[in-house]
Amino acid sequence: MRLFRSLAALFMGLTVLGLSSCASQPQSAAESPSATAENSPTPTAAPTPETTSAKDHSHGGQGGQVIETGDYHLELLAKPEANGTHLDFFLQKGDDHEPIPDAKVVAQVQLPNGTQQKLDLTYDAAGEHYTVFLPATATGAYKLVVLSDINGEKVNGRYTFIK
């Protein structure tokens, strides 16, 4: 029993010594839980294959929302107008961003009030992109899924814009 009391006293002494040494040392920002939580980026969902690529496709963009998927560069520009929104969709392939003129491109749009519209995009050869006019004037968030069929290969992108 005496051995048990001695071990317990030794353990308690080491615990107190350990706690007091921790309290006397300032924590660095890396060790501070509050600093770490405040400085770390907001967690985001893991990227999906639809939205990621190992290649850098940052060149050749039009300034819109870009999705890189496999060898494809998808880019949407939403230009608000008084009576709706003009949508430009760039569907390109490879590091050189070669336009793909012969795809079937459809946009499924969810309006801010929750109603949905389907829009067929047409190819503008002069601008080397697909285009359509969305005749909706409601303010709020518009969600789009652009479905592209390139000779049987499905290449899709999800976008959101605010009007």
PDB file of C-alpha atoms in Angstrom:
ATOM      1  CA  MET A   1       0.000   0.000   0.000  1.00  0.00           C
ATOM      2  CA  ARG A   2       2.900   2.301   0.798  1.00  0.00           C
ATOM      3  CA  LEU A   3       4.256   1.752  -2.736  1.00  0.00           C
ATOM      4  CA  PHE A   4       0.887   2.672  -4.231  1.00  0.00           C
ATOM      5  CA  ARG A   5       0.769   5.936  -2.227  1.00  0.00           C
ATOM      6  CA  SER A   6       4.316   6.813  -3.291  1.00  0.00           C
ATOM      7  CA  LEU A   7       3.525   6.226  -6.955  1.00  0.00           C
ATOM      8  CA  ALA A   8       0.316   8.261  -6.668  1.00  0.00           C
ATOM      9  CA  ALA A   9       2.186  11.149  -5.030  1.00  0.00           C
ATOM     10  CA  LEU A  10       4.882  11.010  -7.719  1.00  0.00           C
ATOM     11  CA  PHE A  11       2.265  11.021 -10.465  1.00  0.00           C
ATOM     12  CA  MET A  12       0.424  13.963  -8.924  1.00  0.00           C
ATOM     13  CA  GLY A  13       3.672  15.891  -8.567  1.00  0.00           C
ATOM     14  CA  LEU A  14       4.595  15.330 -12.196  1.00  0.00           C
ATOM     15  CA  THR A  15       1.105  16.326 -13.330  1.00  0.00           C
ATOM     16  CA  VAL A  16       1.239  19.599 -11.372  1.00  0.00           C
ATOM     17  CA  LEU A  17       4.761  20.279 -12.629  1.00  0.00           C
ATOM     18  CA  GLY A  18       3.668  19.630 -16.227  1.00  0.00           C
ATOM     19  CA  LEU A  19       0.633  21.885 -15.948  1.00  0.00           C
ATOM     20  CA  SER A  20       2.582  24.723 -14.377  1.00  0.00           C
ATOM     21  CA  SER A  21       5.279  24.576 -17.046  1.00  0.00           C
ATOM     22  CA  CYS A  22       2.612  24.730 -19.795  1.00  0.00           C
ATOM     23  CA  ALA A  23       0.945  27.720 -18.195  1.00  0.00           C
ATOM     24  CA  SER A  24       4.198  29.673 -17.888  1.00  0.00           C
ATOM     25  CA  GLN A  25       5.175  29.338 -21.549  1.00  0.00           C
ATOM     26  CA  PRO A  26       3.473  31.568 -24.117  1.00  0.00           C
ATOM     27  CA  GLN A  27       1.768  29.696 -26.913  1.00  0.00           C
ATOM     28  CA  SER A  28       2.769  30.345 -30.469  1.00  0.00           C
ATOM     29  CA  ALA A  29       0.085  31.070 -33.049  1.00  0.00           C
ATOM     30  CA  ALA A  30       0.510  27.559 -34.428  1.00  0.00           C
ATOM     31  CA  GLU A  31      -0.164  25.998 -30.994  1.00  0.00           C
ATOM     32  CA  SER A  32      -3.056  28.248 -30.008  1.00  0.00           C
ATOM     33  CA  PRO A  33      -6.416  26.652 -30.783  1.00  0.00           C
ATOM     34  CA  SER A  34      -8.155  30.008 -31.139  1.00  0.00           C
ATOM     35  CA  ALA A  35      -5.485  31.426 -33.434  1.00  0.00           C
ATOM     36  CA  THR A  36      -5.595  28.330 -35.577  1.00  0.00           C
ATOM     37  CA  ALA A  37      -9.376  28.436 -35.868  1.00  0.00           C
ATOM     38  CA  GLU A  38      -9.405  32.132 -36.723  1.00  0.00           C
ATOM     39  CA  ASN A  39      -6.612  31.957 -39.293  1.00  0.00           C
ATOM     40  CA  SER A  40      -7.525  28.756 -41.071  1.00  0.00           C
ATOM     41  CA  PRO A  41      -9.576  28.929 -44.230  1.00  0.00           C
ATOM     42  CA  THR A  42     -13.242  28.100 -44.114  1.00  0.00           C
ATOM     43  CA  PRO A  43     -13.725  24.416 -44.794  1.00  0.00           C
ATOM     44  CA  THR A  44     -15.050  23.703 -48.253  1.00  0.00           C
ATOM     45  CA  ALA A  45     -16.420  20.627 -49.897  1.00  0.00           C
ATOM     46  CA  ALA A  46     -13.866  18.372 -51.483  1.00  0.00           C
ATOM     47  CA  PRO A  47     -13.435  19.133 -55.163  1.00  0.00           C
ATOM     48  CA  THR A  48     -15.090  16.732 -57.547  1.00  0.00           C
ATOM     49  CA  PRO A  49     -13.606  15.429 -60.801  1.00  0.00           C
ATOM     50  CA  GLU A  50     -16.127  17.646 -62.601  1.00  0.00           C
ATOM     51  CA  THR A  51     -14.495  20.813 -61.250  1.00  0.00           C
ATOM     52  CA  THR A  52     -10.798  20.005 -61.012  1.00  0.00           C
ATOM     53  CA  SER A  53      -7.821  19.412 -63.213  1.00  0.00           C
ATOM     54  CA  ALA A  54      -4.135  18.848 -62.629  1.00  0.00           C
ATOM     55  CA  LYS A  55      -3.306  21.184 -65.505  1.00  0.00           C
ATOM     56  CA  ASP A  56      -3.149  24.970 -65.267  1.00  0.00           C
ATOM     57  CA  HIS A  57      -5.742  26.348 -67.674  1.00  0.00           C
ATOM     58  CA  SER A  58      -5.669  29.910 -66.355  1.00  0.00           C
ATOM     59  CA  HIS A  59      -4.693  31.409 -69.735  1.00  0.00           C
ATOM     60  CA  GLY A  60      -7.233  32.097 -72.443  1.00  0.00           C
ATOM     61  CA  GLY A  61     -10.091  32.951 -70.104  1.00  0.00           C
ATOM     62  CA  GLN A  62     -12.820  35.476 -70.809  1.00  0.00           C
ATOM     63  CA  GLY A  63     -13.181  36.671 -67.209  1.00  0.00           C
ATOM     64  CA  GLY A  64     -16.176  34.453 -66.405  1.00  0.00           C
ATOM     65  CA  GLN A  65     -16.742  31.520 -64.078  1.00  0.00           C
ATOM     66  CA  VAL A  66     -14.366  28.721 -65.122  1.00  0.00           C
ATOM     67  CA  ILE A  67     -14.593  24.971 -64.672  1.00  0.00           C
ATOM     68  CA  GLU A  68     -11.763  22.713 -65.789  1.00  0.00           C
ATOM     69  CA  THR A  69     -12.726  19.090 -66.284  1.00  0.00           C
ATOM     70  CA  GLY A  70     -10.319  16.668 -67.899  1.00  0.00           C
ATOM     71  CA  ASP A  71      -9.119  18.254 -71.152  1.00  0.00           C
ATOM     72  CA  TYR A  72     -12.027  20.703 -71.245  1.00  0.00           C
ATOM     73  CA  HIS A  73     -12.280  24.386 -70.324  1.00  0.00           C
ATOM     74  CA  LEU A  74     -15.846  25.546 -69.605  1.00  0.00           C
ATOM     75  CA  GLU A  75     -16.496  29.215 -68.943  1.00  0.00           C
ATOM     76  CA  LEU A  76     -19.730  31.113 -68.362  1.00  0.00           C
ATOM     77  CA  LEU A  77     -20.255  34.863 -68.584  1.00  0.00           C
ATOM     78  CA  ALA A  78     -23.601  36.250 -67.444  1.00  0.00           C
ATOM     79  CA  LYS A  79     -24.225  39.809 -68.649  1.00  0.00           C
ATOM     80  CA  PRO A  80     -27.312  41.377 -67.046  1.00  0.00           C
ATOM     81  CA  GLU A  81     -29.484  43.519 -69.295  1.00  0.00           C
ATOM     82  CA  ALA A  82     -32.673  45.474 -68.626  1.00  0.00           C
ATOM     83  CA  ASN A  83     -34.999  42.698 -69.809  1.00  0.00           C
ATOM     84  CA  GLY A  84     -32.939  39.612 -68.903  1.00  0.00           C
ATOM     85  CA  THR A  85     -29.436  38.187 -68.952  1.00  0.00           C
ATOM     86  CA  HIS A  86     -27.218  37.423 -71.929  1.00  0.00           C
ATOM     87  CA  LEU A  87     -25.299  34.168 -71.353  1.00  0.00           C
ATOM     88  CA  ASP A  88     -22.026  33.402 -73.137  1.00  0.00           C
ATOM     89  CA  PHE A  89     -20.629  29.895 -72.714  1.00  0.00           C
ATOM     90  CA  PHE A  90     -17.134  28.991 -73.901  1.00  0.00           C
ATOM     91  CA  LEU A  91     -16.590  25.281 -74.498  1.00  0.00           C
ATOM     92  CA  GLN A  92     -12.951  24.616 -75.312  1.00  0.00           C
ATOM     93  CA  LYS A  93     -10.514  21.712 -75.381  1.00  0.00           C
ATOM     94  CA  GLY A  94      -6.821  21.266 -74.668  1.00  0.00           C
ATOM     95  CA  ASP A  95      -4.116  23.533 -73.345  1.00  0.00           C
ATOM     96  CA  ASP A  96      -4.603  25.801 -76.362  1.00  0.00           C
ATOM     97  CA  HIS A  97      -8.325  26.181 -75.581  1.00  0.00           C
ATOM     98  CA  GLU A  98      -9.514  25.216 -79.041  1.00  0.00           C
ATOM     99  CA  PRO A  99     -13.237  26.024 -79.442  1.00  0.00           C
ATOM    100  CA  ILE A 100     -15.649  23.133 -79.926  1.00  0.00           C
ATOM    101  CA  PRO A 101     -18.259  24.336 -82.449  1.00  0.00           C
ATOM    102  CA  ASP A 102     -20.289  21.151 -82.950  1.00  0.00           C
ATOM    103  CA  ALA A 103     -21.532  20.286 -79.454  1.00  0.00           C
ATOM    104  CA  LYS A 104     -25.123  20.229 -78.278  1.00  0.00           C
ATOM    105  CA  VAL A 105     -25.327  22.644 -75.329  1.00  0.00           C
ATOM    106  CA  VAL A 106     -28.331  23.090 -73.039  1.00  0.00           C
ATOM    107  CA  ALA A 107     -28.668  25.202 -69.882  1.00  0.00           C
ATOM    108  CA  GLN A 108     -31.051  24.214 -67.124  1.00  0.00           C
ATOM    109  CA  VAL A 109     -31.697  27.384 -65.122  1.00  0.00           C
ATOM    110  CA  GLN A 110     -33.263  27.692 -61.694  1.00  0.00           C
ATOM    111  CA  LEU A 111     -34.635  31.208 -61.190  1.00  0.00           C
ATOM    112  CA  PRO A 112     -34.522  32.953 -57.798  1.00  0.00           C
ATOM    113  CA  ASN A 113     -38.176  32.005 -57.164  1.00  0.00           C
ATOM    114  CA  GLY A 114     -37.374  28.299 -57.730  1.00  0.00           C
ATOM    115  CA  THR A 115     -38.976  27.875 -61.162  1.00  0.00           C
ATOM    116  CA  GLN A 116     -36.885  26.212 -63.833  1.00  0.00           C
ATOM    117  CA  GLN A 117     -36.241  26.913 -67.490  1.00  0.00           C
ATOM    118  CA  LYS A 118     -34.451  24.937 -70.187  1.00  0.00           C
ATOM    119  CA  LEU A 119     -32.486  26.940 -72.765  1.00  0.00           C
ATOM    120  CA  ASP A 120     -30.811  25.648 -75.946  1.00  0.00           C
ATOM    121  CA  LEU A 121     -27.568  27.505 -76.632  1.00  0.00           C
ATOM    122  CA  THR A 122     -26.515  28.244 -80.210  1.00  0.00           C
ATOM    123  CA  TYR A 123     -22.976  28.493 -81.491  1.00  0.00           C
ATOM    124  CA  ASP A 124     -21.729  31.949 -82.487  1.00  0.00           C
ATOM    125  CA  ALA A 125     -18.967  31.191 -85.016  1.00  0.00           C
ATOM    126  CA  ALA A 126     -17.604  34.758 -84.991  1.00  0.00           C
ATOM    127  CA  GLY A 127     -17.236  34.762 -81.207  1.00  0.00           C
ATOM    128  CA  GLU A 128     -16.316  31.059 -81.006  1.00  0.00           C
ATOM    129  CA  HIS A 129     -18.728  30.405 -78.154  1.00  0.00           C
ATOM    130  CA  TYR A 130     -22.299  29.371 -77.368  1.00  0.00           C
ATOM    131  CA  THR A 131     -24.891  31.964 -76.499  1.00  0.00           C
ATOM    132  CA  VAL A 132     -28.483  32.395 -75.347  1.00  0.00           C
ATOM    133  CA  PHE A 133     -30.653  35.111 -73.843  1.00  0.00           C
ATOM    134  CA  LEU A 134     -32.388  34.370 -70.533  1.00  0.00           C
ATOM    135  CA  PRO A 135     -35.557  36.513 -70.430  1.00  0.00           C
ATOM    136  CA  ALA A 136     -35.859  36.749 -66.642  1.00  0.00           C
ATOM    137  CA  THR A 137     -35.666  39.962 -64.647  1.00  0.00           C
ATOM    138  CA  ALA A 138     -36.051  38.767 -61.047  1.00  0.00           C
ATOM    139  CA  THR A 139     -33.310  39.779 -58.651  1.00  0.00           C
ATOM    140  CA  GLY A 140     -31.474  37.096 -56.699  1.00  0.00           C
ATOM    141  CA  ALA A 141     -29.391  33.992 -57.274  1.00  0.00           C
ATOM    142  CA  TYR A 142     -29.696  32.072 -60.536  1.00  0.00           C
ATOM    143  CA  LYS A 143     -28.372  28.499 -60.600  1.00  0.00           C
ATOM    144  CA  LEU A 144     -27.366  26.951 -63.913  1.00  0.00           C
ATOM    145  CA  VAL A 145     -26.347  23.507 -65.024  1.00  0.00           C
ATOM    146  CA  VAL A 146     -24.820  23.604 -68.489  1.00  0.00           C
ATOM    147  CA  LEU A 147     -25.042  20.215 -70.198  1.00  0.00           C
ATOM    148  CA  SER A 148     -22.746  19.689 -73.176  1.00  0.00           C
ATOM    149  CA  ASP A 149     -22.776  16.697 -75.483  1.00  0.00           C
ATOM    150  CA  ILE A 150     -19.586  16.519 -77.550  1.00  0.00           C
ATOM    151  CA  ASN A 151     -20.031  13.646 -80.010  1.00  0.00           C
ATOM    152  CA  GLY A 152     -21.600  11.502 -77.293  1.00  0.00           C
ATOM    153  CA  GLU A 153     -19.239  12.613 -74.502  1.00  0.00           C
ATOM    154  CA  LYS A 154     -21.019  14.425 -71.666  1.00  0.00           C
ATOM    155  CA  VAL A 155     -19.233  17.478 -70.242  1.00  0.00           C
ATOM    156  CA  ASN A 156     -21.221  19.427 -67.658  1.00  0.00           C
ATOM    157  CA  GLY A 157     -20.730  22.434 -65.418  1.00  0.00           C
ATOM    158  CA  ARG A 158     -22.635  24.067 -62.541  1.00  0.00           C
ATOM    159  CA  TYR A 159     -22.726  27.840 -62.149  1.00  0.00           C
ATOM    160  CA  THR A 160     -24.405  30.522 -60.073  1.00  0.00           C
ATOM    161  CA  PHE A 161     -24.814  34.217 -60.752  1.00  0.00           C
ATOM    162  CA  ILE A 162     -26.590  37.047 -58.972  1.00  0.00           C
ATOM    163  CA  LYS A 163     -28.768  39.578 -60.750  1.00  0.00           C
TER     164      LYS A 163
END
